[in-house]
Short mmCIF file of C-alpha atoms and ligand atoms in Angstrom, two decimals:
data_model
loop_
_atom_site.label_atom_id
_atom_site.label_comp_id
_atom_site.label_asym_id
_atom_site.label_seq_id
_atom_site.Cartn_x
_atom_site.Cartn_y
_atom_site.Cartn_z
CA MET U 17 3.57 7.10 -24.82
CA LYS U 18 3.57 8.38 -21.23
CA THR U 19 6.38 7.64 -18.77
CA ILE U 20 5.24 7.03 -15.20
CA LEU U 21 7.82 7.10 -12.41
CA VAL U 22 6.57 4.74 -9.68
CA THR U 23 8.37 4.76 -6.32
CA GLY U 24 8.07 1.57 -4.26
CA GLY U 25 7.20 -0.45 -7.36
CA ALA U 26 8.72 -3.61 -5.89
CA GLY U 27 6.34 -3.52 -2.93
CA PHE U 28 2.88 -5.00 -2.53
CA ILE U 29 0.71 -2.22 -4.01
CA GLY U 30 3.44 -0.70 -6.18
CA SER U 31 4.02 -3.99 -7.98
CA ALA U 32 0.27 -4.29 -8.69
CA VAL U 33 0.35 -0.77 -10.17
CA VAL U 34 3.42 -1.58 -12.30
CA ARG U 35 1.91 -4.86 -13.55
CA GLN U 36 -1.31 -3.05 -14.55
CA PHE U 37 0.54 -0.28 -16.39
CA ILE U 38 2.61 -2.78 -18.37
CA ASN U 39 -0.22 -5.26 -19.03
CA ASP U 40 -3.18 -2.93 -19.56
CA THR U 41 -1.74 0.30 -21.03
CA ASP U 42 0.99 1.42 -23.42
CA SER U 43 2.74 3.51 -20.73
CA ARG U 44 6.38 3.20 -19.87
CA VAL U 45 7.17 2.60 -16.19
CA VAL U 46 10.29 3.52 -14.24
CA ASN U 47 10.32 1.67 -10.94
CA VAL U 48 12.39 3.49 -8.29
CA ASP U 49 12.86 1.21 -5.30
CA LYS U 50 15.52 0.78 -2.64
CA LEU U 51 14.63 -2.90 -2.21
CA THR U 52 14.22 -2.98 1.56
CA TYR U 53 13.05 -6.24 3.14
CA ALA U 54 9.59 -5.42 1.67
CA GLY U 55 10.78 -4.88 -1.90
CA ASN U 56 10.74 -8.00 -4.04
CA LEU U 57 11.64 -8.09 -7.72
CA GLN U 58 10.08 -11.55 -7.96
CA SER U 59 6.71 -9.77 -7.79
CA LEU U 60 7.59 -8.12 -11.13
CA ALA U 61 8.93 -11.20 -12.92
CA SER U 62 5.94 -11.29 -15.29
CA VAL U 63 6.63 -7.76 -16.63
CA ALA U 64 10.37 -7.19 -16.06
CA SER U 65 11.37 -8.12 -19.60
CA SER U 66 9.00 -5.57 -21.17
CA PRO U 67 10.85 -2.87 -23.14
CA ARG U 68 8.48 -0.40 -21.42
CA TYR U 69 9.77 -1.31 -17.92
CA ALA U 70 12.91 0.10 -16.28
CA PHE U 71 14.22 -0.49 -12.77
CA GLU U 72 16.32 1.92 -10.72
CA GLN U 73 17.54 0.68 -7.35
CA VAL U 74 17.54 4.03 -5.60
CA ASP U 75 16.79 5.25 -2.08
CA ILE U 76 14.34 8.17 -2.29
CA CYS U 77 16.32 9.89 0.48
CA GLU U 78 19.37 10.19 -1.83
CA ALA U 79 18.81 13.57 -3.50
CA ALA U 80 21.51 13.31 -6.18
CA GLU U 81 20.38 9.87 -7.30
CA VAL U 82 16.72 10.88 -7.37
CA ALA U 83 17.61 13.96 -9.46
CA ARG U 84 19.57 11.75 -11.88
CA VAL U 85 16.54 9.46 -12.32
CA PHE U 86 14.33 12.45 -13.23
CA ARG U 87 16.94 13.77 -15.68
CA GLU U 88 17.48 10.43 -17.38
CA HIS U 89 13.87 9.24 -17.63
CA GLN U 90 11.96 12.55 -18.10
CA PRO U 91 8.70 11.25 -16.55
CA ASP U 92 5.23 12.62 -17.31
CA ALA U 93 3.97 11.73 -13.83
CA VAL U 94 5.10 10.40 -10.46
CA MET U 95 3.20 7.88 -8.35
CA HIS U 96 4.78 7.88 -4.91
CA LEU U 97 4.26 4.61 -3.04
CA ALA U 98 7.70 4.01 -1.50
CA ALA U 99 7.33 3.87 2.27
CA GLU U 100 7.93 1.91 5.40
CA SER U 101 4.44 0.47 5.77
CA HIS U 102 4.06 -1.85 8.75
CA VAL U 103 2.54 -0.45 11.98
CA ASP U 104 4.18 -3.05 14.26
CA ARG U 105 7.64 -2.25 12.88
CA SER U 106 6.96 1.46 13.38
CA ILE U 107 6.33 0.76 17.06
CA THR U 108 9.59 -1.16 17.56
CA GLY U 109 11.68 1.09 15.26
CA PRO U 110 10.18 4.45 14.26
CA ALA U 111 13.37 6.04 12.86
CA ALA U 112 13.19 4.32 9.46
CA PHE U 113 9.60 5.58 9.10
CA ILE U 114 10.62 9.17 9.76
CA GLN U 115 13.51 8.84 7.32
CA THR U 116 11.75 7.29 4.33
CA ASN U 117 8.19 8.50 4.78
CA ILE U 118 8.95 12.10 5.75
CA VAL U 119 12.53 12.93 4.68
CA GLY U 120 12.25 10.71 1.59
CA THR U 121 8.98 12.34 0.52
CA CYS U 122 10.54 15.79 0.94
CA VAL U 123 13.59 14.81 -1.15
CA LEU U 124 11.32 13.37 -3.84
CA LEU U 125 9.08 16.46 -3.86
CA GLU U 126 12.07 18.75 -4.28
CA ALA U 127 13.57 16.66 -7.07
CA ALA U 128 10.20 16.49 -8.81
CA ARG U 129 9.62 20.24 -8.42
CA THR U 130 13.04 21.12 -9.80
CA TYR U 131 12.40 18.82 -12.76
CA TRP U 132 8.87 20.24 -13.28
CA ASN U 133 10.28 23.79 -13.25
CA SER U 134 12.63 22.77 -16.07
CA LEU U 135 9.73 21.63 -18.28
CA ASP U 136 7.59 23.73 -20.57
CA GLY U 137 4.53 23.51 -22.79
CA ASP U 138 2.28 20.44 -22.64
CA LYS U 139 4.84 18.40 -20.75
CA LYS U 140 4.78 20.92 -17.89
CA ALA U 141 1.01 21.47 -18.01
CA GLY U 142 0.29 17.73 -17.92
CA PHE U 143 2.76 16.80 -15.16
CA ARG U 144 1.31 15.27 -11.96
CA PHE U 145 2.67 14.09 -8.63
CA HIS U 146 0.35 11.49 -7.10
CA HIS U 147 0.98 10.84 -3.41
CA ILE U 148 -0.35 7.49 -2.18
CA SER U 149 -1.38 7.46 1.47
CA THR U 150 -3.48 5.66 4.03
CA ASP U 151 -6.76 6.13 5.90
CA GLU U 152 -4.77 5.61 9.12
CA VAL U 153 -3.90 9.35 9.06
CA TYR U 154 -7.47 10.00 10.29
CA GLY U 155 -6.97 8.02 13.51
CA SER U 156 -9.58 5.67 14.92
CA LEU U 157 -13.39 5.62 14.65
CA GLY U 158 -15.94 4.67 17.29
CA ASP U 159 -18.82 2.31 16.51
CA SER U 160 -20.33 4.60 13.87
CA GLY U 161 -19.26 7.08 11.20
CA PHE U 162 -16.82 7.02 8.29
CA PHE U 163 -13.61 8.77 7.27
CA THR U 164 -14.36 11.43 4.64
CA GLU U 165 -11.89 13.75 2.92
CA GLN U 166 -12.89 16.37 5.53
CA THR U 167 -12.12 14.21 8.58
CA ARG U 168 -9.53 15.80 10.88
CA TYR U 169 -6.07 14.22 10.88
CA GLU U 170 -5.42 12.37 14.16
CA PRO U 171 -2.68 9.80 13.47
CA ASN U 172 -1.98 7.45 16.38
CA SER U 173 0.97 5.24 15.42
CA PRO U 174 4.49 6.25 14.36
CA TYR U 175 3.56 4.85 10.91
CA SER U 176 0.39 6.89 10.52
CA ALA U 177 2.05 10.01 11.96
CA SER U 178 4.83 9.70 9.37
CA LYS U 179 2.28 9.26 6.55
CA ALA U 180 0.25 12.22 7.85
CA SER U 181 3.43 14.32 7.78
CA SER U 182 4.07 13.32 4.18
CA ASP U 183 0.48 14.21 3.23
CA HIS U 184 1.01 17.66 4.76
CA LEU U 185 4.26 18.16 2.84
CA VAL U 186 2.53 17.30 -0.44
CA ARG U 187 -0.33 19.67 0.37
CA ALA U 188 2.13 22.45 1.23
CA TRP U 189 4.09 21.99 -2.01
CA HIS U 190 0.82 22.51 -3.89
CA HIS U 191 -0.26 25.50 -1.84
CA THR U 192 3.14 27.23 -1.77
CA TYR U 193 4.69 26.39 -5.14
CA GLY U 194 1.60 25.55 -7.20
CA PHE U 195 3.14 22.09 -7.63
CA PRO U 196 0.56 19.81 -9.36
CA VAL U 197 -0.38 17.12 -6.83
CA VAL U 198 -3.19 14.68 -6.09
CA THR U 199 -3.38 12.60 -2.89
CA THR U 200 -5.26 9.41 -2.17
CA ASN U 201 -5.96 7.83 1.22
CA CYS U 202 -6.88 4.17 1.03
CA SER U 203 -8.11 1.54 3.46
CA ASN U 204 -6.37 -1.80 4.17
CA ASN U 205 -5.36 -3.67 1.00
CA TYR U 206 -5.08 -7.42 0.57
CA GLY U 207 -4.30 -9.74 -2.33
CA PRO U 208 -1.43 -11.57 -4.07
CA TYR U 209 2.23 -10.62 -3.45
CA HIS U 210 1.41 -9.25 0.03
CA PHE U 211 4.31 -9.51 2.43
CA PRO U 212 3.41 -12.03 5.16
CA GLU U 213 3.89 -9.68 8.10
CA LYS U 214 0.42 -8.19 7.55
CA LEU U 215 -2.71 -9.85 8.90
CA ILE U 216 -4.13 -11.67 5.85
CA PRO U 217 -1.01 -13.24 4.29
CA LEU U 218 0.41 -14.06 7.72
CA MET U 219 -2.75 -15.92 8.69
CA ILE U 220 -2.92 -17.79 5.37
CA LEU U 221 0.68 -18.99 5.56
CA ASN U 222 0.65 -19.79 9.29
CA ALA U 223 -2.58 -21.76 8.90
CA CYS U 224 -1.11 -23.70 5.96
CA ASN U 225 1.91 -24.57 8.08
CA GLY U 226 -0.06 -25.54 11.18
CA LYS U 227 1.38 -22.55 13.09
CA PRO U 228 -0.51 -20.41 15.64
CA LEU U 229 -2.68 -17.57 14.27
CA PRO U 230 -1.76 -14.62 16.55
CA ILE U 231 -4.82 -12.46 17.19
CA TYR U 232 -4.09 -9.18 18.94
CA GLY U 233 -6.36 -8.44 21.92
CA LYS U 234 -9.91 -9.75 21.45
CA GLY U 235 -9.83 -9.70 17.65
CA ASP U 236 -12.66 -7.17 17.60
CA ASN U 237 -10.74 -4.35 15.90
CA ILE U 238 -12.29 -3.44 12.56
CA ARG U 239 -10.52 -2.81 9.26
CA ASP U 240 -12.05 -1.89 5.89
CA TRP U 241 -10.62 -4.21 3.22
CA LEU U 242 -9.96 -3.53 -0.48
CA TYR U 243 -8.54 -5.95 -3.06
CA VAL U 244 -5.17 -4.62 -4.24
CA ASP U 245 -6.00 -4.61 -7.97
CA ASP U 246 -9.10 -2.50 -7.24
CA HIS U 247 -6.82 -0.04 -5.42
CA ALA U 248 -4.38 -0.02 -8.36
CA ARG U 249 -7.25 0.69 -10.80
CA ALA U 250 -8.42 3.55 -8.56
CA LEU U 251 -4.90 4.99 -8.44
CA ARG U 252 -4.58 4.97 -12.23
CA LEU U 253 -7.97 6.66 -12.52
CA VAL U 254 -7.04 9.39 -10.02
CA LEU U 255 -3.74 9.97 -11.81
CA GLU U 256 -5.58 10.42 -15.08
CA LYS U 257 -8.73 12.27 -14.00
CA GLY U 258 -8.23 13.51 -10.43
CA LYS U 259 -8.46 17.25 -9.83
CA LEU U 260 -5.17 18.89 -8.87
CA GLY U 261 -4.85 19.75 -5.19
CA GLU U 262 -7.66 17.36 -4.25
CA THR U 263 -7.69 14.33 -1.98
CA TYR U 264 -9.65 11.14 -2.74
CA ASN U 265 -10.50 8.46 -0.18
CA ILE U 266 -10.46 4.91 -1.58
CA GLY U 267 -12.26 2.00 0.05
CA GLY U 268 -14.58 -0.87 -0.70
CA TRP U 269 -17.21 -0.53 2.06
CA ASN U 270 -15.96 -3.84 3.48
CA GLU U 271 -15.71 -3.57 7.24
CA LYS U 272 -14.71 -6.75 9.08
CA THR U 273 -13.47 -7.55 12.55
CA ASN U 274 -10.09 -9.26 12.58
CA LEU U 275 -11.78 -12.41 13.90
CA GLU U 276 -14.20 -12.39 10.94
CA VAL U 277 -11.24 -12.13 8.56
CA VAL U 278 -9.32 -14.97 10.22
CA ASP U 279 -12.41 -17.20 10.37
CA ALA U 280 -13.11 -16.56 6.67
CA ILE U 281 -9.53 -17.54 5.75
CA CYS U 282 -9.80 -20.69 7.88
CA ALA U 283 -13.10 -21.67 6.24
CA ILE U 284 -11.60 -21.33 2.72
CA LEU U 285 -8.56 -23.36 3.78
CA ASP U 286 -10.76 -26.05 5.38
CA GLU U 287 -12.30 -26.47 1.93
CA LEU U 288 -9.09 -26.26 -0.15
CA ARG U 289 -6.72 -27.95 2.33
CA PRO U 290 -9.01 -30.30 4.31
CA GLN U 291 -6.06 -32.22 5.78
CA GLY U 292 -5.37 -29.26 8.15
CA ALA U 293 -9.01 -28.67 9.18
CA PRO U 294 -10.30 -27.15 11.34
CA HIS U 295 -7.72 -24.39 10.77
CA ALA U 296 -9.60 -22.13 13.21
CA SER U 297 -8.29 -24.29 16.07
CA LEU U 298 -4.91 -22.54 15.50
CA LYS U 299 -6.31 -19.16 16.62
CA THR U 300 -4.21 -17.84 19.52
CA TYR U 301 -5.01 -14.65 21.44
CA VAL U 302 -1.83 -12.65 22.06
CA GLN U 303 -0.98 -9.35 23.73
CA ASP U 304 -2.64 -6.37 22.05
CA ARG U 305 -0.71 -3.89 19.90
CA PRO U 306 0.10 -0.71 21.89
CA GLY U 307 -2.27 2.13 20.87
CA HIS U 308 -4.18 -0.27 18.61
CA ASP U 309 -6.69 1.71 16.49
CA LYS U 310 -10.18 0.30 17.01
CA ARG U 311 -11.96 0.87 13.72
CA TYR U 312 -11.24 2.19 10.21
CA ALA U 313 -14.01 2.75 7.66
CA ILE U 314 -13.78 4.75 4.44
CA ASP U 315 -16.54 6.81 2.87
CA ALA U 316 -15.66 6.31 -0.81
CA SER U 317 -18.53 8.44 -2.19
CA LYS U 318 -16.30 11.15 -3.66
CA ILE U 319 -14.21 8.92 -5.93
CA GLU U 320 -17.33 6.97 -6.91
CA ARG U 321 -19.32 10.11 -7.72
CA ASP U 322 -16.61 12.33 -9.27
CA LEU U 323 -14.52 9.73 -11.10
CA GLY U 324 -16.96 6.82 -11.53
CA TRP U 325 -14.72 4.30 -9.72
CA LYS U 326 -16.21 1.06 -8.37
CA PRO U 327 -14.33 -1.95 -6.98
CA GLN U 328 -14.64 -5.14 -9.04
CA GLU U 329 -14.12 -7.62 -6.18
CA THR U 330 -16.26 -8.29 -3.12
CA PHE U 331 -14.44 -9.33 0.05
CA GLU U 332 -15.54 -12.93 -0.57
CA THR U 333 -14.28 -13.15 -4.17
CA GLY U 334 -11.08 -11.26 -3.40
CA LEU U 335 -10.24 -13.33 -0.33
CA ARG U 336 -10.77 -16.61 -2.17
CA LYS U 337 -8.52 -15.43 -5.04
CA THR U 338 -5.90 -14.41 -2.49
CA VAL U 339 -5.88 -17.72 -0.63
CA GLU U 340 -5.73 -19.62 -3.94
CA TRP U 341 -2.80 -17.45 -5.06
CA TYR U 342 -0.78 -18.21 -1.91
CA LEU U 343 -1.49 -21.93 -2.28
CA SER U 344 -0.22 -21.98 -5.85
CA ASN U 345 2.80 -19.63 -5.63
CA ASP U 346 5.20 -21.49 -3.42
CA ASP U 347 8.32 -20.05 -5.11
CA TRP U 348 7.31 -16.51 -4.19
CA VAL U 349 6.38 -17.59 -0.66
CA GLN U 350 9.73 -19.37 -0.17
CA GLY U 351 11.52 -16.28 -1.47
CA VAL U 352 10.04 -13.99 1.18
CA SER U 353 10.13 -16.56 3.98
CA SER U 354 13.89 -16.29 4.41
CA GLY U 355 16.49 -13.75 5.46
CA GLU U 356 15.89 -10.60 7.41
CA TYR U 357 12.11 -10.93 7.49
CA GLN U 358 12.25 -14.41 8.97
CA ASN U 359 14.58 -13.22 11.76
CA TRP U 360 12.22 -10.40 12.60
CA ILE U 361 9.16 -12.62 12.74
CA GLN U 362 10.97 -15.11 14.97
CA ASN U 363 11.86 -12.32 17.41
CA GLN U 364 8.24 -11.15 17.47
CA TYR U 365 6.42 -14.43 17.81
CA GLY U 366 9.08 -17.02 18.66
CA SER U 367 7.71 -19.22 15.90
P1 NAD J 25 5.27 -2.27 0.98
O1 NAD J 25 5.95 -2.19 2.31
O2 NAD J 25 4.82 -3.59 0.47
O3 NAD J 25 6.26 -1.68 -0.15
C1 NAD J 25 7.01 -0.51 0.03
C2 NAD J 25 8.07 -0.46 -1.06
O4 NAD J 25 8.82 0.75 -0.89
C3 NAD J 25 9.08 -1.61 -1.03
O5 NAD J 25 9.28 -2.13 -2.33
C4 NAD J 25 10.34 -0.97 -0.49
O6 NAD J 25 11.54 -1.60 -0.98
C5 NAD J 25 10.20 0.45 -1.00
N1 NAD J 25 10.96 1.42 -0.20
C6 NAD J 25 10.95 1.54 1.16
N2 NAD J 25 11.79 2.52 1.53
C7 NAD J 25 12.30 3.06 0.39
C8 NAD J 25 13.20 4.12 0.13
N3 NAD J 25 13.77 4.82 1.12
N4 NAD J 25 13.49 4.41 -1.16
C9 NAD J 25 12.95 3.70 -2.18
N5 NAD J 25 12.10 2.67 -1.98
C10 NAD J 25 11.78 2.35 -0.71
O7 NAD J 25 4.09 -1.21 1.03
P2 NAD J 25 2.65 -1.28 0.36
O8 NAD J 25 1.74 -2.04 1.25
O9 NAD J 25 2.79 -1.68 -1.05
O10 NAD J 25 2.23 0.25 0.44
C11 NAD J 25 2.59 1.15 -0.62
C12 NAD J 25 2.11 2.54 -0.25
O11 NAD J 25 0.70 2.52 -0.07
C13 NAD J 25 2.70 3.08 1.05
O12 NAD J 25 2.98 4.45 0.87
C14 NAD J 25 1.59 2.87 2.08
O13 NAD J 25 1.67 3.84 3.08
C15 NAD J 25 0.36 3.05 1.21
N6 NAD J 25 -0.85 2.32 1.66
C16 NAD J 25 -0.77 1.00 1.97
C17 NAD J 25 -1.94 0.32 2.35
C18 NAD J 25 -1.92 -1.15 2.66
O14 NAD J 25 -2.95 -1.70 3.10
N7 NAD J 25 -0.84 -1.88 2.43
C19 NAD J 25 -3.15 1.00 2.43
C20 NAD J 25 -3.18 2.37 2.09
C21 NAD J 25 -2.03 3.01 1.70
P1 TYD J 26 -2.08 -5.10 9.69
O1 TYD J 26 -2.23 -6.07 8.58
O2 TYD J 26 -0.75 -4.98 10.37
O3 TYD J 26 -2.56 -3.69 9.11
P2 TYD J 26 -2.86 -2.28 9.92
O4 TYD J 26 -2.27 -2.37 11.27
O5 TYD J 26 -2.16 -1.29 9.05
O6 TYD J 26 -4.34 -2.13 9.91
O7 TYD J 26 -3.16 -5.44 10.80
C1 TYD J 26 -4.54 -5.52 10.50
C2 TYD J 26 -5.28 -5.80 11.79
O8 TYD J 26 -4.94 -7.11 12.24
C3 TYD J 26 -4.89 -4.87 12.92
O9 TYD J 26 -6.06 -4.61 13.71
C4 TYD J 26 -3.89 -5.65 13.74
C5 TYD J 26 -4.36 -7.08 13.55
N1 TYD J 26 -3.31 -8.12 13.56
C6 TYD J 26 -3.45 -9.26 14.38
O10 TYD J 26 -4.43 -9.41 15.12
N2 TYD J 26 -2.47 -10.21 14.34
C7 TYD J 26 -1.37 -10.09 13.54
O11 TYD J 26 -0.50 -11.00 13.56
C8 TYD J 26 -1.25 -8.93 12.70
C9 TYD J 26 -0.05 -8.75 11.81
C10 TYD J 26 -2.25 -7.97 12.74
#
């Protein structure tokens, strides 16, 4: 039985990865999470009682604590998802992004390398550090073209610059120390358990509550959307079969303007919640995000060709599942709609 150390396992994507490992494999999972505003143990309620699941509330910037976790749990692999992840927050407060995404990644790499150096035999040969990153490190595209693994890094926001820095650290640890790493850069995820500060869950919940749907600028920025469980399956595949030192782009070939996304959500809600229709009348154009990247689009040929990965959901099936999940999981929604997050959203939008 393998032991996978997952950082950020109480977050949106991390919790999907943890649920898959517990439900679909016989691996043991150690979830290392600080539980910031974005970390939510409710997202793991369905697997938390498994004897193969362990939780460590630890900040990845705390070297001694991170070293203790490695000593005590003796993992076979690390999947590093812990991060500050929201672009708007990185604009209003970049320091936390530098701390967790850059300093935290460095602390984790050093703890993992020290631990790896202490191993021998098959345990050492099989060890892997999988760094989970974003396509935003590549910057912004014009009307044509795609991000490939060869695209030059040109991060534009404090968030993407901090993720680009962490990618470079991981690359350097491989090049300098021979540390066994794989890196993935994925497009925008959506799906259940997504914190409602990001576009899709925010629009679903605001529309349900008859609140304005804040569209930045003209709503013509393009994102490339992937259902979170498809991302989690890709991550598990790369961990198992990815070539050491390589990078894999992950995306579902699903480019949409923000207006197309919001209109699609409103159309599903008009059908499922007709009492609020037409939900699209709540669309409100607000001031654009500073430095707003125009278009992201992933060329996923490499992971498809080399590892045989294919997403299972289309944007239409995934979005419908997502809206249905938010409509039928009020406890989770109430849980995240209070406290620090709510204060932040009120300051941003006055809602
Ligand atoms: P998220 O914000 O939902 O979750 C992040 C998790 O990390 C939270 O549980 C939080 O408590 C934890 N965390 C934050 N700081 C920590 C620290 N110092 N120590 C320990 N834990 C800490 O993020 P997400 O959307 O699930 O993204 C996960 C990873 O995937 C991130 O590295 C992100 O950059 C990357 N990514 C996200 C997307 C996306 O669309 N959401 C796309 C591509 C890549
Ligand atoms: P977001 O979900 O924050 O992800 P990212 O910035 O990492 O791509 O935003 C997705 C797109 O939606 C982005 O172009 C910004 C836009 N957006 C809005 O128009 N209104 C909103 O309230 C939010 C949160 C985002």
